[in-house]
Amino acid sequence: MSEDQSKLPAVSEADEKEHGAVVVSEPIRDPGIEPHEPRITDIDPKAADRVERQVSTMFGLAALLTVGSCVAYFAIPRDAELVFGPLSGNANNMTLGLTLGLALFLIGAGAIQWAKKLMVDEEIVEYRHPAHATPEQKADIIEGYQQGVEESGFTRRKLISRSLIAAMAALGLPTIIFLRDLGPLPGRKLYTTIWAKGIRVVNDVTLRPIKPSDLQVGQLVNAAPANLAPIEEESPVEYQNAKAKAAVIIVRIAPNEIRTPAGRENWGIDGILCYSKICTHVGCPISLYEQTTHHVLCPCHQSTFDLADGAKVIFGPAARPLPQLPLAVDAEGYLVAQSDFTEPVGPSFWERG
Ligand code: FES
């Protein structure tokens, strides 16, 4: 019996009877580390030079591709299409994605090739040590870092280090240039909607103008301005923008339950009030109305507004009440706006006064 076998638990006679002959095998031994094989680049300087050229070519190409992405950003029209058989996509976006993606891939592939073929190839064993480092250990770490820099060849292999620096520096360019897409600033566009004096309020679905008598106490209707149709004919995109900003809700509340904010005494008609439908948190359409409490809830993050109290926020992350649209009745008895909203609709933004 070997020394290792003598350490194994003894097999009882009862076990042998029950399971038959028990074969006790040797424990698997630690195979250790394979003998170190030098790489071709360790013994053949020409091979090392060849790999160096490969790596620096990858880094150099990465830099060129990154600069190319910046050129493509300006040169390719925003609405140009690339078609590949049944697939198609925006040419500008696809070119940016391909050039930047390939540049990052080449930097990664070059770094791997550099580490595998050129950096010092030593197998070392490091034992765990306490987390707290003594001054000597810190000095060791700094020395080890400097040794690592030296062994990586970063300072010695100028071709690689320069091409890598160029590739990494080039990557900063698109980051700066693409900031342009945050502009242009919207100017007054966020302040105004297409509501104006005398514009009729129409049902959002039927597009019929609404009379005060069409609404029962407790009823809430989604509505829109009557002047959207001409915009739709001119530009579908503008139509969507205008419709989204001008969306409103009309609600009828018993007049004795309304607490009218100062200055808005003539903004409602017999308990009929009109508010923006766009949540002042981050712009979801508010929707869930609770008749008995006059609360309306935004489904996105549960901001809750009290429509009987100037739509002020009673719960949730919204920071300000829903803007109110002043209402009047025209000569034919239909609800109309007295003016546009007196404040911007939707989420707060940095330029808001
Ligand atoms: S968008 Fe309405 S609560 Fe967040």
Short mmCIF file of C-alpha atoms and ligand atoms in Angstrom, two decimals:
data_model
loop_
_atom_site.label_atom_id
_atom_site.label_comp_id
_atom_site.label_asym_id
_atom_site.label_seq_id
_atom_site.Cartn_x
_atom_site.Cartn_y
_atom_site.Cartn_z
CA MET A 1 0.00 0.00 0.00
CA SER A 2 1.39 3.36 -0.93
CA GLU A 3 1.77 6.19 1.58
CA ASP A 4 -1.16 8.04 -0.04
CA GLN A 5 -3.41 5.00 0.12
CA SER A 6 -2.71 4.63 3.82
CA LYS A 7 -4.30 8.07 4.32
CA LEU A 8 -7.59 7.06 2.67
CA PRO A 9 -10.53 6.05 4.96
CA ALA A 10 -10.60 2.33 5.76
CA VAL A 11 -13.21 0.21 3.93
CA SER A 12 -15.26 -1.82 6.39
CA GLU A 13 -15.97 -5.56 5.92
CA ALA A 14 -19.71 -4.80 5.85
CA ASP A 15 -19.18 -2.40 2.91
CA GLU A 16 -17.10 -4.99 1.07
CA LYS A 17 -19.87 -7.57 1.54
CA GLU A 18 -22.57 -5.18 0.36
CA HIS A 19 -20.76 -3.65 -2.63
CA GLY A 20 -18.33 -6.39 -3.56
CA ALA A 21 -14.64 -5.79 -4.03
CA VAL A 22 -13.79 -2.11 -3.54
CA VAL A 23 -11.07 -0.74 -5.80
CA VAL A 24 -9.12 2.04 -4.13
CA SER A 25 -7.32 4.13 -6.73
CA GLU A 26 -4.48 6.56 -6.23
CA PRO A 27 -5.55 10.21 -5.64
CA ILE A 28 -5.03 12.40 -8.73
CA ARG A 29 -1.69 14.05 -8.43
CA ASP A 30 -1.01 17.70 -9.17
CA PRO A 31 0.30 17.59 -12.75
CA GLY A 32 2.38 20.70 -12.14
CA ILE A 33 3.27 23.19 -14.86
CA GLU A 34 4.29 22.03 -18.29
CA PRO A 35 7.95 22.69 -19.10
CA HIS A 36 8.29 26.17 -20.52
CA GLU A 37 8.46 26.30 -24.32
CA PRO A 38 9.98 29.47 -25.75
CA ARG A 39 7.85 31.16 -28.42
CA ILE A 40 9.15 31.69 -31.92
CA THR A 41 9.31 35.41 -31.20
CA ASP A 42 11.56 34.72 -28.19
CA ILE A 43 14.19 32.99 -30.28
CA ASP A 44 13.84 34.59 -33.69
CA PRO A 45 14.27 38.38 -33.77
CA LYS A 46 12.89 38.46 -37.33
CA ALA A 47 9.65 36.83 -36.15
CA ALA A 48 9.44 39.36 -33.32
CA ASP A 49 9.89 42.22 -35.79
CA ARG A 50 7.21 40.72 -38.01
CA VAL A 51 4.74 40.59 -35.11
CA GLU A 52 5.70 44.12 -34.11
CA ARG A 53 4.82 45.29 -37.61
CA GLN A 54 1.51 43.38 -37.49
CA VAL A 55 0.55 44.95 -34.16
CA SER A 56 1.49 48.47 -35.17
CA THR A 57 -0.39 48.00 -38.46
CA MET A 58 -3.51 47.10 -36.49
CA PHE A 59 -3.12 50.14 -34.24
CA GLY A 60 -2.38 52.36 -37.24
CA LEU A 61 -5.45 51.09 -39.10
CA ALA A 62 -7.53 51.71 -36.00
CA ALA A 63 -6.41 55.34 -35.96
CA LEU A 64 -7.24 55.71 -39.67
CA LEU A 65 -10.65 54.13 -39.24
CA THR A 66 -11.44 56.45 -36.35
CA VAL A 67 -10.50 59.50 -38.37
CA GLY A 68 -12.51 57.99 -41.25
CA SER A 69 -15.56 57.79 -38.99
CA CYS A 70 -15.26 61.52 -38.30
CA VAL A 71 -15.01 62.25 -42.04
CA ALA A 72 -18.00 60.00 -42.74
CA TYR A 73 -19.99 61.79 -40.05
CA PHE A 74 -19.78 65.02 -42.03
CA ALA A 75 -19.56 63.62 -45.58
CA ILE A 76 -22.46 61.17 -45.68
CA PRO A 77 -25.89 62.81 -45.83
CA ARG A 78 -28.07 62.03 -42.82
CA ASP A 79 -30.86 60.63 -44.97
CA ALA A 80 -28.68 58.45 -47.26
CA GLU A 81 -29.61 54.76 -47.31
CA LEU A 82 -27.41 51.68 -47.69
CA VAL A 83 -29.17 48.71 -49.25
CA PHE A 84 -27.95 45.10 -48.96
CA GLY A 85 -30.52 42.96 -50.74
CA PRO A 86 -33.63 42.83 -48.55
CA LEU A 87 -31.82 44.74 -45.75
CA SER A 88 -31.35 48.46 -45.68
CA GLY A 89 -30.29 51.06 -43.15
CA ASN A 90 -29.14 54.60 -42.63
CA ALA A 91 -25.77 54.98 -44.40
CA ASN A 92 -24.39 57.52 -41.93
CA ASN A 93 -25.19 55.41 -38.86
CA MET A 94 -23.94 52.19 -40.46
CA THR A 95 -20.65 53.73 -41.56
CA LEU A 96 -20.03 55.19 -38.11
CA GLY A 97 -20.82 51.86 -36.49
CA LEU A 98 -18.63 49.87 -38.86
CA THR A 99 -15.60 52.18 -38.74
CA LEU A 100 -15.64 52.71 -34.98
CA GLY A 101 -16.46 49.06 -34.29
CA LEU A 102 -13.61 47.89 -36.49
CA ALA A 103 -11.22 50.41 -34.91
CA LEU A 104 -12.02 49.11 -31.41
CA PHE A 105 -11.68 45.53 -32.63
CA LEU A 106 -8.25 46.24 -34.12
CA ILE A 107 -7.02 47.90 -30.94
CA GLY A 108 -8.18 44.88 -28.94
CA ALA A 109 -6.75 42.35 -31.39
CA GLY A 110 -3.44 44.24 -31.55
CA ALA A 111 -3.19 44.35 -27.77
CA ILE A 112 -3.79 40.60 -27.52
CA GLN A 113 -1.24 39.84 -30.21
CA TRP A 114 1.28 42.10 -28.50
CA ALA A 115 0.74 40.45 -25.11
CA LYS A 116 0.82 36.89 -26.48
CA LYS A 117 3.75 37.17 -28.83
CA LEU A 118 6.00 39.99 -27.65
CA MET A 119 5.61 40.72 -23.96
CA VAL A 120 7.88 38.77 -21.61
CA ASP A 121 6.63 35.19 -21.34
CA GLU A 122 7.33 34.09 -17.78
CA GLU A 123 5.27 31.83 -15.56
CA ILE A 124 5.26 33.07 -11.99
CA VAL A 125 3.56 32.08 -8.75
CA GLU A 126 2.31 34.79 -6.44
CA TYR A 127 1.11 34.01 -2.94
CA ARG A 128 -1.73 35.89 -1.34
CA HIS A 129 -0.64 38.48 1.12
CA PRO A 130 -2.46 40.73 3.61
CA ALA A 131 -4.41 43.58 2.01
CA HIS A 132 -2.49 46.19 4.00
CA ALA A 133 0.77 47.05 2.25
CA THR A 134 3.95 48.11 4.03
CA PRO A 135 6.16 50.85 2.54
CA GLU A 136 8.52 48.13 1.30
CA GLN A 137 5.66 46.35 -0.43
CA LYS A 138 4.52 49.62 -2.01
CA ALA A 139 8.04 50.18 -3.25
CA ASP A 140 7.99 46.62 -4.61
CA ILE A 141 4.71 47.31 -6.42
CA ILE A 142 6.10 50.45 -8.02
CA GLU A 143 9.21 48.58 -9.01
CA GLY A 144 7.07 45.75 -10.39
CA TYR A 145 5.00 48.24 -12.38
CA GLN A 146 8.11 49.82 -13.83
CA GLN A 147 9.47 46.40 -14.62
CA GLY A 148 6.16 45.54 -16.31
CA VAL A 149 6.39 48.66 -18.45
CA GLU A 150 9.91 47.72 -19.36
CA GLU A 151 9.05 44.08 -20.10
CA SER A 152 5.99 45.00 -22.15
CA GLY A 153 8.36 46.75 -24.49
CA PHE A 154 6.17 49.86 -24.42
CA THR A 155 9.17 52.16 -24.11
CA ARG A 156 11.47 50.02 -26.24
CA ARG A 157 9.15 49.17 -29.15
CA LYS A 158 8.56 52.68 -30.40
CA LEU A 159 6.56 51.61 -33.43
CA ILE A 160 3.94 49.89 -31.29
CA SER A 161 3.78 52.51 -28.56
CA ARG A 162 3.44 55.38 -31.04
CA SER A 163 0.79 53.65 -33.13
CA LEU A 164 -1.14 52.73 -29.96
CA ILE A 165 -1.00 56.31 -28.71
CA ALA A 166 -2.22 57.50 -32.13
CA ALA A 167 -5.08 54.99 -32.10
CA MET A 168 -6.17 55.90 -28.56
CA ALA A 169 -5.87 59.64 -29.23
CA ALA A 170 -7.91 59.29 -32.42
CA LEU A 171 -10.67 57.60 -30.42
CA GLY A 172 -11.16 60.85 -28.52
CA LEU A 173 -12.02 62.71 -31.74
CA PRO A 174 -15.43 61.17 -32.43
CA THR A 175 -16.36 61.64 -28.78
CA ILE A 176 -15.92 65.37 -29.23
CA ILE A 177 -17.28 65.65 -32.76
CA PHE A 178 -20.42 63.62 -32.10
CA LEU A 179 -21.39 66.07 -29.35
CA ARG A 180 -22.64 68.13 -32.27
CA ASP A 181 -25.66 65.82 -32.43
CA LEU A 182 -26.90 67.27 -29.15
CA GLY A 183 -27.67 70.50 -30.99
CA PRO A 184 -29.04 72.71 -32.30
CA LEU A 185 -30.74 74.14 -29.26
CA PRO A 186 -34.51 74.13 -29.65
CA GLY A 187 -34.86 77.86 -29.06
CA ARG A 188 -38.49 78.87 -28.48
CA LYS A 189 -39.89 75.60 -29.80
CA LEU A 190 -40.29 74.19 -26.30
CA TYR A 191 -42.19 77.24 -25.11
CA THR A 192 -45.07 77.24 -27.56
CA THR A 193 -47.71 74.88 -28.94
CA ILE A 194 -50.19 75.39 -31.77
CA TRP A 195 -52.94 76.38 -29.35
CA ALA A 196 -53.96 79.99 -29.91
CA LYS A 197 -56.89 82.28 -29.22
CA GLY A 198 -60.11 80.91 -30.75
CA ILE A 199 -58.77 77.43 -31.68
CA ARG A 200 -61.52 74.90 -31.06
CA VAL A 201 -61.06 71.95 -28.76
CA VAL A 202 -61.84 68.70 -30.60
CA ASN A 203 -62.25 65.15 -29.39
CA ASP A 204 -58.93 63.34 -29.88
CA VAL A 205 -60.62 60.33 -31.53
CA THR A 206 -63.67 61.64 -33.39
CA LEU A 207 -62.11 65.07 -34.12
CA ARG A 208 -65.54 66.62 -33.39
CA PRO A 209 -65.59 70.02 -31.67
CA ILE A 210 -66.72 69.80 -28.07
CA LYS A 211 -69.54 71.79 -26.47
CA PRO A 212 -69.76 72.19 -22.67
CA SER A 213 -73.04 70.27 -22.78
CA ASP A 214 -71.20 67.23 -24.24
CA LEU A 215 -69.44 66.66 -20.90
CA GLN A 216 -70.99 65.21 -17.76
CA VAL A 217 -69.64 66.01 -14.30
CA GLY A 218 -66.90 63.44 -13.60
CA GLN A 219 -66.13 62.89 -17.28
CA LEU A 220 -62.63 63.22 -18.73
CA VAL A 221 -61.96 63.41 -22.47
CA ASN A 222 -58.70 63.36 -24.42
CA ALA A 223 -58.67 66.32 -26.78
CA ALA A 224 -56.60 68.18 -29.35
CA PRO A 225 -56.61 71.51 -31.16
CA ALA A 226 -58.73 71.76 -34.34
CA ASN A 227 -55.87 73.23 -36.38
CA LEU A 228 -53.79 70.04 -36.70
CA ALA A 229 -55.18 68.85 -40.07
CA PRO A 230 -53.38 71.41 -42.30
CA ILE A 231 -50.08 70.60 -40.58
CA GLU A 232 -50.57 66.89 -41.27
CA GLU A 233 -50.92 67.60 -44.99
CA GLU A 234 -47.71 69.65 -45.02
CA SER A 235 -45.38 67.48 -42.94
CA PRO A 236 -46.11 64.25 -41.08
CA VAL A 237 -43.12 64.85 -38.79
CA GLU A 238 -44.20 68.36 -37.85
CA TYR A 239 -47.72 67.04 -37.34
CA GLN A 240 -46.52 64.45 -34.84
CA ASN A 241 -44.47 67.07 -32.98
CA ALA A 242 -47.34 69.54 -32.90
CA LYS A 243 -49.86 66.90 -31.85
CA ALA A 244 -47.66 65.57 -29.07
CA LYS A 245 -47.07 69.01 -27.57
CA ALA A 246 -50.69 70.16 -27.86
CA ALA A 247 -52.37 67.05 -26.41
CA VAL A 248 -54.79 67.99 -23.62
CA ILE A 249 -57.37 66.52 -21.30
CA ILE A 250 -60.75 68.14 -20.69
CA VAL A 251 -62.38 67.33 -17.39
CA ARG A 252 -65.67 68.38 -15.85
CA ILE A 253 -65.74 68.73 -12.08
CA ALA A 254 -68.56 70.01 -9.87
CA PRO A 255 -67.73 73.74 -9.51
CA ASN A 256 -68.02 73.63 -5.71
CA GLU A 257 -65.20 71.03 -5.57
CA ILE A 258 -62.72 73.14 -7.53
CA ARG A 259 -60.00 75.19 -5.80
CA THR A 260 -59.11 77.74 -8.46
CA PRO A 261 -55.55 79.11 -8.34
CA ALA A 262 -55.33 82.90 -8.18
CA GLY A 263 -55.47 84.54 -11.60
CA ARG A 264 -57.26 81.62 -13.26
CA GLU A 265 -60.81 82.48 -12.22
CA ASN A 266 -62.04 82.71 -15.83
CA TRP A 267 -60.00 79.80 -17.28
CA GLY A 268 -62.78 77.22 -16.85
CA ILE A 269 -66.36 76.95 -18.14
CA ASP A 270 -68.93 75.63 -15.65
CA GLY A 271 -66.39 73.33 -14.01
CA ILE A 272 -64.79 72.32 -17.32
CA LEU A 273 -61.01 72.58 -17.09
CA CYS A 274 -58.34 71.86 -19.66
CA TYR A 275 -54.79 70.68 -18.84
CA SER A 276 -51.78 69.50 -20.80
CA LYS A 277 -51.75 65.72 -21.15
CA ILE A 278 -47.94 65.59 -21.01
CA CYS A 279 -46.53 64.65 -17.62
CA THR A 280 -44.19 67.29 -16.24
CA HIS A 281 -41.79 64.63 -15.03
CA VAL A 282 -40.33 63.15 -18.21
CA GLY A 283 -43.19 63.56 -20.62
CA CYS A 284 -45.37 60.43 -20.60
CA PRO A 285 -49.03 60.95 -21.46
CA ILE A 286 -50.97 60.96 -18.22
CA SER A 287 -54.04 58.79 -18.34
CA LEU A 288 -55.55 57.15 -15.28
CA TYR A 289 -58.31 59.37 -13.89
CA GLU A 290 -59.99 58.75 -10.57
CA GLN A 291 -63.37 60.47 -10.66
CA THR A 292 -64.05 60.65 -6.94
CA THR A 293 -60.74 62.26 -5.96
CA HIS A 294 -60.15 64.16 -9.26
CA HIS A 295 -56.66 62.70 -9.29
CA VAL A 296 -54.99 61.76 -12.54
CA LEU A 297 -52.04 59.40 -12.52
CA CYS A 298 -49.07 59.16 -14.83
CA PRO A 299 -48.48 55.46 -15.57
CA CYS A 300 -44.73 55.87 -16.01
CA HIS A 301 -43.57 56.79 -12.49
CA GLN A 302 -46.87 57.34 -10.69
CA SER A 303 -46.82 61.13 -10.48
CA THR A 304 -50.32 62.11 -9.40
CA PHE A 305 -51.96 65.46 -10.12
CA ASP A 306 -55.06 66.95 -8.49
CA LEU A 307 -57.15 68.35 -11.34
CA ALA A 308 -59.50 70.10 -8.92
CA ASP A 309 -56.57 72.04 -7.44
CA GLY A 310 -54.73 73.50 -10.42
CA ALA A 311 -53.35 70.03 -11.32
CA LYS A 312 -50.74 70.39 -8.60
CA VAL A 313 -48.52 67.40 -7.85
CA ILE A 314 -49.70 65.41 -4.85
CA PHE A 315 -47.43 62.39 -5.32
CA GLY A 316 -44.47 61.24 -7.37
CA PRO A 317 -41.39 62.70 -9.01
CA ALA A 318 -43.02 65.42 -11.18
CA ALA A 319 -41.77 68.81 -10.04
CA ARG A 320 -44.57 71.10 -11.20
CA PRO A 321 -48.30 71.05 -11.96
CA LEU A 322 -49.72 70.22 -15.38
CA PRO A 323 -49.95 73.46 -17.37
CA GLN A 324 -53.56 74.66 -17.74
CA LEU A 325 -55.07 75.89 -21.01
CA PRO A 326 -57.48 78.82 -20.53
CA LEU A 327 -60.88 77.99 -22.07
CA ALA A 328 -63.71 80.07 -23.51
CA VAL A 329 -66.82 79.38 -25.63
CA ASP A 330 -67.13 80.69 -29.18
CA ALA A 331 -70.19 82.21 -30.84
CA GLU A 332 -71.46 78.76 -31.86
CA GLY A 333 -71.15 77.39 -28.34
CA TYR A 334 -67.99 75.30 -28.82
CA LEU A 335 -65.06 75.19 -26.42
CA VAL A 336 -62.08 77.21 -27.65
CA ALA A 337 -58.72 78.23 -26.22
CA GLN A 338 -58.30 81.75 -24.91
CA SER A 339 -54.60 81.59 -25.84
CA ASP A 340 -51.68 79.20 -25.98
CA PHE A 341 -50.45 77.71 -22.67
CA THR A 342 -48.91 80.39 -20.51
CA GLU A 343 -45.91 78.16 -19.67
CA PRO A 344 -44.00 75.37 -21.48
CA VAL A 345 -45.66 71.96 -21.48
CA GLY A 346 -43.87 68.72 -20.66
CA PRO A 347 -40.72 68.04 -18.62
CA SER A 348 -38.77 70.86 -17.10
CA PHE A 349 -35.64 71.83 -19.03
CA TRP A 350 -32.59 73.89 -18.33
CA GLU A 351 -33.63 77.07 -20.12
CA ARG A 352 -37.08 77.23 -18.58
CA GLY A 353 -37.71 80.51 -16.84
S1 FES B 1 -43.19 60.64 -16.74
FE1 FES B 1 -44.87 60.87 -15.47
S2 FES B 1 -44.19 60.30 -13.57
FE2 FES B 1 -42.47 60.09 -14.79
#
